[in-house]
Tab-separated table of C-alpha atoms in Angstrom:
chain	number	residue	atom	x	y	z
A	1	MET	CA	32.469	4.520	7.779
A	2	THR	CA	34.400	2.812	10.892
A	3	ASP	CA	32.338	5.122	13.513
A	4	LEU	CA	28.543	4.419	11.106
A	5	LEU	CA	29.741	0.459	11.371
A	6	THR	CA	30.506	0.832	15.353
A	7	ASN	CA	27.149	2.938	15.973
A	8	TRP	CA	25.414	0.625	13.622
A	9	ALA	CA	25.946	-2.175	16.214
A	10	ASP	CA	25.610	-0.121	19.307
A	11	TRP	CA	21.880	0.860	17.617
A	12	LEU	CA	20.873	-2.646	16.200
A	13	PRO	CA	19.709	-3.940	19.175
A	14	GLN	CA	17.442	-1.817	20.389
A	15	LEU	CA	16.192	-0.830	17.091
A	16	LEU	CA	15.845	-5.452	16.694
A	17	LYS	CA	13.509	-4.769	19.852
A	18	GLY	CA	11.581	-2.588	17.969
A	19	LEU	CA	10.788	-4.812	15.008
A	20	GLY	CA	9.940	-6.940	17.449
A	21	ILE	CA	6.994	-5.751	18.392
A	22	SER	CA	6.512	-4.825	14.344
A	23	LEU	CA	6.606	-7.966	13.752
A	24	GLN	CA	3.794	-8.693	17.274
A	25	LEU	CA	1.886	-6.151	16.247
A	26	THR	CA	1.847	-7.553	12.213
A	27	GLY	CA	0.424	-11.373	13.676
A	28	PHE	CA	-2.571	-9.844	15.744
A	29	ALA	CA	-3.864	-7.428	12.957
A	30	LEU	CA	-3.910	-10.693	11.199
A	31	ALA	CA	-4.805	-13.024	13.644
A	32	LEU	CA	-7.242	-10.905	14.561
A	33	GLY	CA	-8.838	-9.702	11.359
A	34	LEU	CA	-8.453	-12.004	9.005
A	35	PRO	CA	-10.942	-14.027	11.011
A	36	LEU	CA	-13.660	-11.217	10.559
A	37	GLY	CA	-11.808	-10.693	7.076
A	38	LEU	CA	-13.193	-13.976	5.931
A	39	VAL	CA	-17.080	-13.253	7.816
A	40	LEU	CA	-16.983	-9.698	6.112
A	41	ALA	CA	-16.317	-11.865	2.699
A	42	LEU	CA	-19.191	-14.731	3.266
A	43	ALA	CA	-21.778	-11.605	4.359
A	44	SER	CA	-20.707	-9.084	1.481
A	45	SER	CA	-21.368	-12.008	-0.439
A	46	ALA	CA	-24.077	-13.292	0.986
A	47	ARG	CA	-27.951	-13.623	-0.673
A	48	GLY	CA	-30.072	-11.308	1.634
A	49	PRO	CA	-29.809	-7.170	1.614
A	50	ALA	CA	-29.952	-6.775	5.065
A	51	LEU	CA	-26.899	-8.786	5.863
A	52	ARG	CA	-24.829	-7.268	2.317
A	53	TRP	CA	-25.119	-3.883	1.971
A	54	PRO	CA	-24.435	-3.453	5.656
A	55	ALA	CA	-21.014	-5.725	4.754
A	56	ILE	CA	-20.371	-4.102	1.817
A	57	ALA	CA	-20.134	-0.755	3.992
A	58	LEU	CA	-18.267	-1.757	6.101
A	59	VAL	CA	-15.453	-3.021	3.673
A	60	GLU	CA	-15.838	0.386	1.811
A	61	ILE	CA	-15.509	2.454	3.834
A	62	GLY	CA	-12.415	0.375	5.512
A	63	ARG	CA	-10.870	0.312	2.786
A	64	GLY	CA	-12.135	3.895	2.433
A	65	ALA	CA	-10.547	5.106	5.459
A	66	PRO	CA	-6.571	6.220	5.603
A	67	ALA	CA	-4.585	3.493	7.875
A	68	LEU	CA	-3.446	6.712	9.804
A	69	VAL	CA	-7.022	7.799	10.629
A	70	VAL	CA	-8.130	4.731	11.141
A	71	LEU	CA	-5.329	4.412	13.871
A	72	GLN	CA	-6.335	7.770	15.483
A	73	MET	CA	-9.294	7.038	15.499
A	74	VAL	CA	-9.811	3.798	17.073
A	75	TYR	CA	-6.543	5.568	19.807
A	76	TYR	CA	-8.175	9.195	20.326
A	77	GLY	CA	-11.597	8.479	19.711
A	78	LEU	CA	-12.239	5.108	21.956
A	79	PRO	CA	-10.922	6.551	25.777
A	80	SER	CA	-14.103	9.077	25.014
A	81	ALA	CA	-16.457	5.844	24.361
A	82	GLY	CA	-15.336	4.758	27.838
A	83	LEU	CA	-13.057	2.035	26.200
A	84	ASN	CA	-9.334	2.835	27.623
A	85	LEU	CA	-7.131	0.575	25.998
A	86	SER	CA	-3.322	0.675	25.754
A	87	ALA	CA	-1.760	1.781	22.465
A	88	PHE	CA	-0.395	-1.699	21.745
A	89	LEU	CA	-3.857	-2.510	21.841
A	90	SER	CA	-5.378	0.352	20.050
A	91	GLY	CA	-2.228	-0.366	17.112
A	92	ALA	CA	-3.018	-3.942	16.514
A	93	ILE	CA	-7.271	-3.396	16.820
A	94	ALA	CA	-6.701	-0.664	14.108
A	95	LEU	CA	-4.531	-2.201	12.087
A	96	ALA	CA	-6.496	-4.848	12.091
A	97	LEU	CA	-9.887	-3.532	11.631
A	98	THR	CA	-7.816	-2.261	8.300
A	99	THR	CA	-6.312	-5.857	7.416
A	100	ALA	CA	-10.411	-7.339	7.832
A	101	ALA	CA	-11.864	-5.073	5.539
A	102	TYR	CA	-8.886	-5.264	3.087
A	103	THR	CA	-9.060	-8.958	3.450
A	104	SER	CA	-12.517	-9.882	3.158
A	105	GLU	CA	-12.811	-7.971	-0.617
A	106	ILE	CA	-9.045	-10.491	-1.713
A	107	LEU	CA	-11.129	-13.366	-0.150
A	108	ARG	CA	-13.904	-13.242	-1.779
A	109	ALA	CA	-11.900	-13.131	-4.823
A	110	GLY	CA	-10.971	-16.470	-3.630
A	111	ILE	CA	-14.226	-18.065	-3.014
A	112	ASN	CA	-15.167	-16.511	-6.274
A	113	ALA	CA	-12.651	-18.333	-8.137
A	114	VAL	CA	-13.675	-21.697	-6.665
A	115	PRO	CA	-15.111	-23.629	-10.046
A	116	GLN	CA	-19.156	-23.751	-9.278
A	117	GLY	CA	-18.697	-27.392	-11.135
A	118	GLU	CA	-17.466	-27.338	-7.508
A	119	VAL	CA	-20.575	-26.836	-5.500
A	120	GLU	CA	-22.777	-28.305	-8.052
A	121	ALA	CA	-21.262	-31.824	-7.174
A	122	GLY	CA	-21.096	-31.374	-3.479
A	123	GLN	CA	-25.034	-30.569	-4.657
A	124	ALA	CA	-25.472	-33.898	-6.159
A	125	LEU	CA	-23.754	-35.931	-2.998
A	126	GLY	CA	-26.481	-34.262	-1.461
A	127	MET	CA	-24.810	-31.804	1.119
A	128	THR	CA	-26.477	-28.831	2.664
A	129	ARG	CA	-25.470	-25.858	1.911
A	130	GLN	CA	-23.320	-25.106	4.827
A	131	ASP	CA	-21.771	-27.328	4.519
A	132	ILE	CA	-20.689	-26.695	0.537
A	133	LEU	CA	-19.303	-23.597	1.846
A	134	ARG	CA	-17.091	-25.119	5.429
A	135	PHE	CA	-16.391	-28.091	2.959
A	136	VAL	CA	-15.581	-27.754	-0.796
A	137	VAL	CA	-15.699	-23.698	-1.203
A	138	ILE	CA	-14.657	-21.586	1.880
A	139	PRO	CA	-10.664	-24.234	2.259
A	140	GLN	CA	-10.303	-23.988	-1.648
A	141	GLY	CA	-11.101	-19.908	-1.755
A	142	VAL	CA	-8.658	-19.639	0.788
A	143	ILE	CA	-5.995	-21.058	-0.621
A	144	PHE	CA	-6.377	-19.316	-4.395
A	145	ALA	CA	-5.559	-16.293	-2.241
A	146	VAL	CA	-2.886	-17.109	0.380
A	147	PRO	CA	-0.542	-15.846	-2.615
A	148	ALA	CA	-2.310	-11.901	-2.267
A	149	LEU	CA	-2.841	-12.639	1.605
A	150	MET	CA	0.760	-12.595	1.915
A	151	GLY	CA	1.099	-9.864	-0.269
A	152	PHE	CA	-1.201	-8.344	1.984
A	153	ALA	CA	1.230	-9.457	4.515
A	154	ILE	CA	4.297	-7.356	3.715
A	155	LEU	CA	1.732	-4.179	3.186
A	156	ILE	CA	0.342	-4.130	7.343
A	157	PHE	CA	3.589	-5.580	8.419
A	158	GLN	CA	4.935	-2.041	6.633
A	159	ALA	CA	2.218	-0.047	8.191
A	160	THR	CA	2.784	-1.158	12.152
A	161	ALA	CA	5.433	2.156	10.987
A	162	LEU	CA	2.511	4.454	11.231
A	163	THR	CA	2.048	3.388	14.906
A	164	PHE	CA	4.724	5.244	15.828
A	165	THR	CA	2.742	7.872	16.275
A	166	ILE	CA	0.551	6.763	19.323
A	167	ALA	CA	4.003	5.935	21.269
A	168	ILE	CA	3.853	2.600	20.725
A	169	PRO	CA	8.256	1.361	20.549
A	170	GLU	CA	7.923	-0.080	17.073
A	171	LEU	CA	11.119	-0.322	14.649
A	172	LEU	CA	10.010	3.083	13.338
A	173	ALA	CA	9.866	5.261	16.975
A	174	ARG	CA	12.729	3.765	18.285
A	175	ALA	CA	15.196	4.865	15.349
A	176	TYR	CA	13.909	8.382	15.354
A	177	ARG	CA	14.067	8.408	19.307
A	178	ILE	CA	17.885	7.293	18.288
A	179	GLY	CA	18.240	9.893	15.905
A	180	ALA	CA	17.240	12.380	18.415
A	181	ALA	CA	19.572	11.542	21.054
A	182	THR	CA	22.485	11.844	18.933
A	183	TYR	CA	21.239	14.245	15.652
A	184	LEU	CA	22.864	11.263	13.486
A	185	TYR	CA	19.188	10.890	11.619
A	186	LEU	CA	20.672	9.772	8.378
A	187	ASP	CA	22.689	7.177	9.701
A	188	VAL	CA	20.185	5.631	12.325
A	189	LEU	CA	17.039	5.783	10.184
A	190	ILE	CA	18.761	3.868	6.772
A	191	LEU	CA	20.000	1.100	9.338
A	192	ALA	CA	16.616	1.216	10.416
A	193	GLY	CA	15.390	0.952	6.378
A	194	LEU	CA	17.584	-1.752	6.351
A	195	VAL	CA	16.098	-3.480	9.555
A	196	TYR	CA	12.685	-3.186	7.126
A	197	LEU	CA	13.671	-4.055	3.536
A	198	ALA	CA	15.111	-7.579	5.696
A	199	VAL	CA	12.123	-8.338	6.721
A	200	THR	CA	10.414	-7.931	3.049
A	201	ILE	CA	12.139	-8.531	0.726
A	202	PRO	CA	12.965	-11.828	1.390
A	203	PHE	CA	8.699	-12.687	2.549
A	204	GLY	CA	8.182	-11.338	-1.315
A	205	TRP	CA	10.425	-13.651	-2.479
A	206	LEU	CA	7.853	-16.505	-1.058
A	207	VAL	CA	5.289	-14.663	-2.364
A	208	ASN	CA	6.527	-15.106	-5.840
A	209	ARG	CA	6.996	-19.140	-4.704
A	210	ALA	CA	3.417	-19.319	-3.358
A	211	ALA	CA	2.447	-17.829	-6.044
A	212	ARG	CA	4.270	-20.020	-8.653
A	213	ARG	CA	3.119	-22.974	-6.982
A	214	LEU	CA	-0.171	-22.444	-6.861
A	215	GLY	CA	0.315	-21.260	-10.336
A	216	SER	CA	1.499	-23.550	-11.580
A	217	HIS	CA	-1.918	-26.269	-9.730
A	218	LEU	CA	-4.092	-24.506	-10.773
A	219	GLY	CA	-2.607	-24.917	-15.169
B	1	MET	CA	-19.906	17.516	12.706
B	2	LEU	CA	-20.474	19.360	9.702
B	3	ASP	CA	-18.201	22.106	11.295
B	4	THR	CA	-15.506	19.894	11.707
B	5	PHE	CA	-15.915	19.085	8.126
B	6	LEU	CA	-15.541	21.977	6.978
B	7	ALA	CA	-12.401	22.607	9.112
B	8	LEU	CA	-11.165	19.772	7.229
B	9	LEU	CA	-11.282	21.046	3.740
B	10	HIS	CA	-8.731	23.723	4.302
B	11	GLY	CA	-6.647	20.678	4.240
B	12	VAL	CA	-7.198	19.531	0.639
B	13	PRO	CA	-5.609	21.709	-1.535
B	14	VAL	CA	-2.798	20.184	0.456
B	15	SER	CA	-3.389	16.635	0.964
B	16	LEU	CA	-3.480	16.135	-3.726
B	17	ALA	CA	-1.623	18.335	-4.287
B	18	VAL	CA	1.292	16.124	-2.523
B	19	THR	CA	-0.483	13.284	-3.841
B	20	GLY	CA	-0.531	15.024	-6.803
B	21	LEU	CA	3.527	16.098	-7.637
B	22	ALA	CA	3.558	12.596	-6.616
B	23	PHE	CA	2.202	10.531	-8.808
B	24	ALA	CA	4.227	13.143	-12.194
B	25	LEU	CA	6.970	12.501	-11.109
B	26	GLY	CA	6.477	8.514	-10.506
B	27	ALA	CA	4.410	8.868	-13.084
B	28	VAL	CA	7.208	9.672	-15.565
B	29	LEU	CA	10.445	8.957	-13.709
B	30	GLY	CA	8.362	4.825	-14.137
B	31	VAL	CA	9.373	5.420	-18.094
B	32	PRO	CA	13.164	5.307	-17.563
B	33	LEU	CA	12.430	2.894	-14.581
B	34	VAL	CA	10.962	0.290	-16.590
B	35	LEU	CA	12.796	0.480	-19.862
B	36	MET	CA	16.033	-0.282	-17.595
B	37	ARG	CA	13.555	-2.681	-15.876
B	38	ARG	CA	13.072	-4.334	-19.511
B	39	ALA	CA	16.301	-3.692	-20.801
B	40	GLY	CA	18.702	-6.013	-22.589
B	41	HIS	CA	21.265	-5.685	-20.774
B	42	TRP	CA	21.305	-7.121	-17.209
B	43	LEU	CA	23.291	-4.362	-15.968
B	44	PRO	CA	20.514	-1.637	-16.525
B	45	ARG	CA	18.115	-4.186	-14.754
B	46	LEU	CA	19.604	-5.190	-12.198
B	47	LEU	CA	20.474	-1.228	-11.154
B	48	ALA	CA	16.363	-0.941	-11.736
B	49	ARG	CA	15.204	-3.948	-9.662
B	50	ILE	CA	16.961	-2.875	-6.829
B	51	TYR	CA	15.600	0.659	-7.085
B	52	ILE	CA	12.105	-0.916	-7.506
B	53	GLU	CA	12.586	-3.549	-4.217
B	54	ILE	CA	14.229	-0.839	-1.697
B	55	ALA	CA	11.399	1.623	-2.920
B	56	ARG	CA	9.007	-0.601	-2.164
B	57	GLY	CA	10.366	-2.777	1.119
B	58	ILE	CA	10.557	-0.095	3.235
B	59	PRO	CA	7.634	1.795	4.580
B	60	PRO	CA	6.075	5.183	3.060
B	61	VAL	CA	6.669	6.607	6.293
B	62	VAL	CA	10.525	5.128	7.056
B	63	TRP	CA	11.404	7.613	3.067
B	64	LEU	CA	9.118	10.701	4.254
B	65	PHE	CA	11.980	10.309	8.249
B	66	ILE	CA	14.913	9.709	5.806
B	67	ILE	CA	14.364	12.310	3.386
B	68	PHE	CA	13.059	15.265	6.260
B	69	PHE	CA	15.578	14.100	9.074
B	70	GLY	CA	17.830	12.260	7.732
B	71	LEU	CA	19.152	14.447	4.683
B	72	GLY	CA	17.799	17.508	6.496
B	73	SER	CA	20.094	17.482	8.923
B	74	GLY	CA	22.550	19.104	7.438
B	75	ILE	CA	23.179	18.216	3.598
B	76	VAL	CA	19.699	18.721	1.295
B	77	THR	CA	17.021	21.207	3.589
B	78	LEU	CA	13.628	20.901	2.169
B	79	THR	CA	10.159	22.106	2.956
B	80	PRO	CA	7.790	19.170	3.922
B	81	PHE	CA	6.028	19.266	1.937
B	82	GLN	CA	8.833	19.011	-1.027
B	83	ALA	CA	10.250	16.098	1.261
B	84	ALA	CA	6.522	14.533	0.955
B	85	SER	CA	6.254	14.669	-2.636
B	86	LEU	CA	9.996	13.580	-3.795
B	87	GLY	CA	9.134	10.572	-1.100
B	88	MET	CA	6.395	9.538	-2.386
B	89	GLY	CA	6.786	10.562	-5.690
B	90	LEU	CA	10.016	8.099	-5.828
B	91	ILE	CA	7.818	5.624	-3.654
B	92	SER	CA	5.053	6.031	-7.033
B	93	ALA	CA	8.184	5.391	-9.650
B	94	ALA	CA	8.320	1.833	-8.119
B	95	TYR	CA	5.076	0.704	-8.025
B	96	LEU	CA	4.395	2.702	-11.601
B	97	ALA	CA	7.309	1.534	-13.321
B	98	GLU	CA	5.407	-2.580	-12.235
B	99	ILE	CA	2.234	-1.657	-13.630
B	100	TYR	CA	3.640	-0.299	-16.695
B	101	ARG	CA	6.169	-3.457	-16.951
B	102	GLY	CA	2.553	-4.987	-16.495
B	103	GLY	CA	1.769	-3.385	-18.905
B	104	PHE	CA	4.171	-4.322	-21.604
B	105	LEU	CA	3.917	-8.036	-21.268
B	106	THR	CA	-0.129	-8.331	-21.573
B	107	LEU	CA	1.753	-7.353	-25.706
B	108	PRO	CA	0.541	-10.159	-28.250
B	109	ALA	CA	4.739	-9.883	-29.536
B	110	GLY	CA	2.960	-9.914	-32.292
B	111	GLN	CA	2.495	-6.279	-32.096
B	112	ASP	CA	6.006	-5.530	-31.752
B	113	ALA	CA	7.348	-8.110	-34.627
B	114	ALA	CA	4.869	-6.246	-36.960
B	115	ALA	CA	6.593	-3.234	-36.274
B	116	VAL	CA	9.555	-4.496	-37.042
B	117	ALA	CA	9.127	-6.022	-39.389
B	118	LEU	CA	7.513	-2.974	-41.215
B	119	GLY	CA	11.116	-1.706	-40.818
B	120	MET	CA	10.464	1.473	-37.604
B	121	THR	CA	13.365	1.929	-35.658
B	122	ARG	CA	13.512	1.266	-32.093
B	123	LEU	CA	11.940	4.428	-30.367
B	124	ASP	CA	9.216	4.561	-32.860
B	125	ARG	CA	8.252	1.421	-32.017
B	126	LEU	CA	8.042	2.560	-28.898
B	127	ARG	CA	6.452	5.669	-29.259
B	128	PHE	CA	3.751	4.747	-32.353
B	129	VAL	CA	3.008	0.770	-31.184
B	130	LEU	CA	3.904	-0.262	-27.579
B	131	ALA	CA	3.680	2.937	-25.357
B	132	PRO	CA	-0.142	3.795	-26.477
B	133	GLN	CA	-0.914	0.042	-25.763
B	134	VAL	CA	1.045	-0.297	-22.296
B	135	LEU	CA	-0.589	3.114	-21.573
B	136	ARG	CA	-3.597	1.619	-21.920
B	137	VAL	CA	-3.700	-1.105	-20.227
B	138	SER	CA	-2.373	0.452	-17.059
B	139	ILE	CA	-4.772	3.114	-17.186
B	140	PRO	CA	-6.939	0.661	-14.518
B	141	PRO	CA	-4.037	-0.699	-11.983
B	142	MET	CA	-2.688	3.276	-12.110
B	143	ALA	CA	-5.565	5.094	-10.822
B	144	THR	CA	-6.259	1.821	-8.652
B	145	PHE	CA	-3.217	2.754	-7.363
B	146	LEU	CA	-3.815	6.937	-7.325
B	147	VAL	CA	-6.277	6.248	-5.035
B	148	SER	CA	-4.026	3.963	-2.427
B	149	LEU	CA	-1.799	6.624	-3.064
B	150	LEU	CA	-4.424	9.519	-1.760
B	151	LYS	CA	-4.627	8.027	1.426
B	152	ASP	CA	-1.198	7.042	1.992
B	153	THR	CA	0.198	11.044	1.465
B	154	THR	CA	-1.579	10.776	5.465
B	155	VAL	CA	2.127	10.543	6.359
B	156	ALA	CA	3.413	12.992	5.144
B	157	SER	CA	0.849	15.089	8.125
B	158	THR	CA	4.253	13.016	9.813
B	159	ILE	CA	6.647	15.291	9.046
B	160	GLY	CA	4.704	18.300	9.528
B	161	VAL	CA	2.794	18.805	5.660
B	162	ARG	CA	-0.715	20.416	7.060
B	163	ASP	CA	-2.912	18.210	4.667
B	164	VAL	CA	-6.024	17.091	6.109
B	165	MET	CA	-4.639	14.929	7.973
B	166	MET	CA	-2.653	17.452	10.455
B	167	LEU	CA	-6.128	19.322	10.771
B	168	VAL	CA	-7.726	16.099	11.325
B	169	THR	CA	-5.400	15.862	14.177
B	170	GLN	CA	-5.589	19.426	15.183
B	171	GLN	CA	-9.123	19.078	15.121
B	172	ALA	CA	-9.861	15.856	17.544
B	173	GLN	CA	-7.418	17.102	20.050
B	174	ALA	CA	-9.458	20.692	20.494
B	175	ALA	CA	-12.191	18.786	20.176
B	176	GLY	CA	-11.252	16.501	22.996
B	177	GLY	CA	-11.944	13.484	22.397
B	178	GLY	CA	-14.420	11.461	20.209
B	179	PHE	CA	-14.877	10.085	16.635
B	180	ALA	CA	-16.440	13.171	14.864
B	181	PRO	CA	-12.958	14.562	13.385
B	182	PHE	CA	-11.814	10.488	12.301
B	183	ILE	CA	-15.128	9.550	10.185
B	184	SER	CA	-15.655	13.470	9.121
B	185	ALA	CA	-11.336	12.212	7.623
B	186	ALA	CA	-12.413	8.670	6.370
B	187	VAL	CA	-15.810	9.951	4.358
B	188	LEU	CA	-14.037	13.095	2.571
B	189	TYR	CA	-11.031	10.687	1.299
B	190	ILE	CA	-13.524	8.266	0.482
B	191	LEU	CA	-15.031	11.357	-1.795
B	192	LEU	CA	-11.648	12.906	-3.156
B	193	SER	CA	-11.502	9.194	-4.015
B	194	ILE	CA	-14.299	8.281	-6.142
B	195	PRO	CA	-14.162	10.843	-9.238
B	196	VAL	CA	-9.932	10.018	-9.468
B	197	ALA	CA	-12.370	6.245	-9.805
B	198	LEU	CA	-15.118	8.422	-12.392
B	199	LEU	CA	-12.022	9.292	-14.122
B	200	ALA	CA	-10.390	6.047	-14.775
B	201	ARG	CA	-13.249	4.699	-16.032
B	202	LYS	CA	-13.980	7.901	-18.608
B	203	MET	CA	-10.006	7.835	-20.109
B	204	ASP	CA	-10.487	4.114	-20.103
B	205	ALA	CA	-13.139	3.997	-22.343
B	206	ARG	CA	-11.714	7.034	-24.856
B	207	LEU	CA	-8.124	4.658	-25.280
B	208	ARG	CA	-10.415	1.638	-24.990
B	209	ALA	CA	-12.238	3.406	-28.223
B	210	ARG	CA	-8.521	4.239	-30.296
B	211	THR	CA	-6.986	1.145	-29.728
B	212	SER	CA	-7.941	-2.517	-31.307
B	213	ARG	CA	-6.439	-5.507	-29.191
């Protein structure tokens, strides 16, 4: 037992460095993916079919394709299209695409939850369609979507573990490397699991709190 | 492109087998888990809660590594296929238990009260009154979960399961780049998930006809 604890103490700094990279990837994926998700959400509920159908197709393909397929496509596919990106950037872009596809549906649900009366009130005030969207519908719709978006953030954080397949030195990759060097796979992988839990469980509580607070708001 | 697509089809039985086994394992294990989650005593409730949080809080690929490389180095040696099915099954149990729990929450309290009034035993109430109705409301979310499970099992390729994803990687290496293998794979996974959605709708309609609200 003391052996295990000394090993864990030895390995933890390495793993925390990996966790830093996992969190950075999560941050990039959300920062790039959420705005794109909002654009897709608006486009897929647009009136014109020229905008609506391509957006719906993109969302369905993005959600239907496994995250691992998207990741490998960006990493192995883009260089043959003449675009050479670092592993980190490839990983961030791939996760951002997955984020955009999923969050567009979450945001669309949030936008649809804005009561029609709000839109009518905007019209009665003589606001243009664009202004109603920008000042009335989107701000409230995004807030309705916050708990679900936070829940999705946990999933995309977990998905960063997939990027070890493209040699990004994130948490899982570092744990596996230590395992390969020491043959203590179980010990180090359990520590890695605990590090993931240290992020996902407290964040999960925050999601629940946000959902409750918003629920009482809507009451 | 068509050749690539056809080559990927060889991985479909393995992908479906891992998904099916994991789902079956999860659907069965989810039952005691949800009963513990709803138990009167605090200890089973706490244990179920801990299991669910841990199973869902660690990424699936990390679970597979723990089972395949971790337990595999001297404790229990499993084939990649067994490790993947078991690992994804244990995770599924947690998700499905929460889906069942959501189903219980939708039941009107009067249902159980009426069964108590009729003098039914606890087990009979569960079996004949509560479970059928919980199952009915659980089917749509279960189908959604099954589709996401099919996509999540792609991580089985990382421990050496020869599923569709593994063939995608091989095809991509053989082709020396390009998008064809990945686009084929995306199309294939989407095609595979359509029957699940249709089946779920059919089962939902059938069970809806048998139980009233």
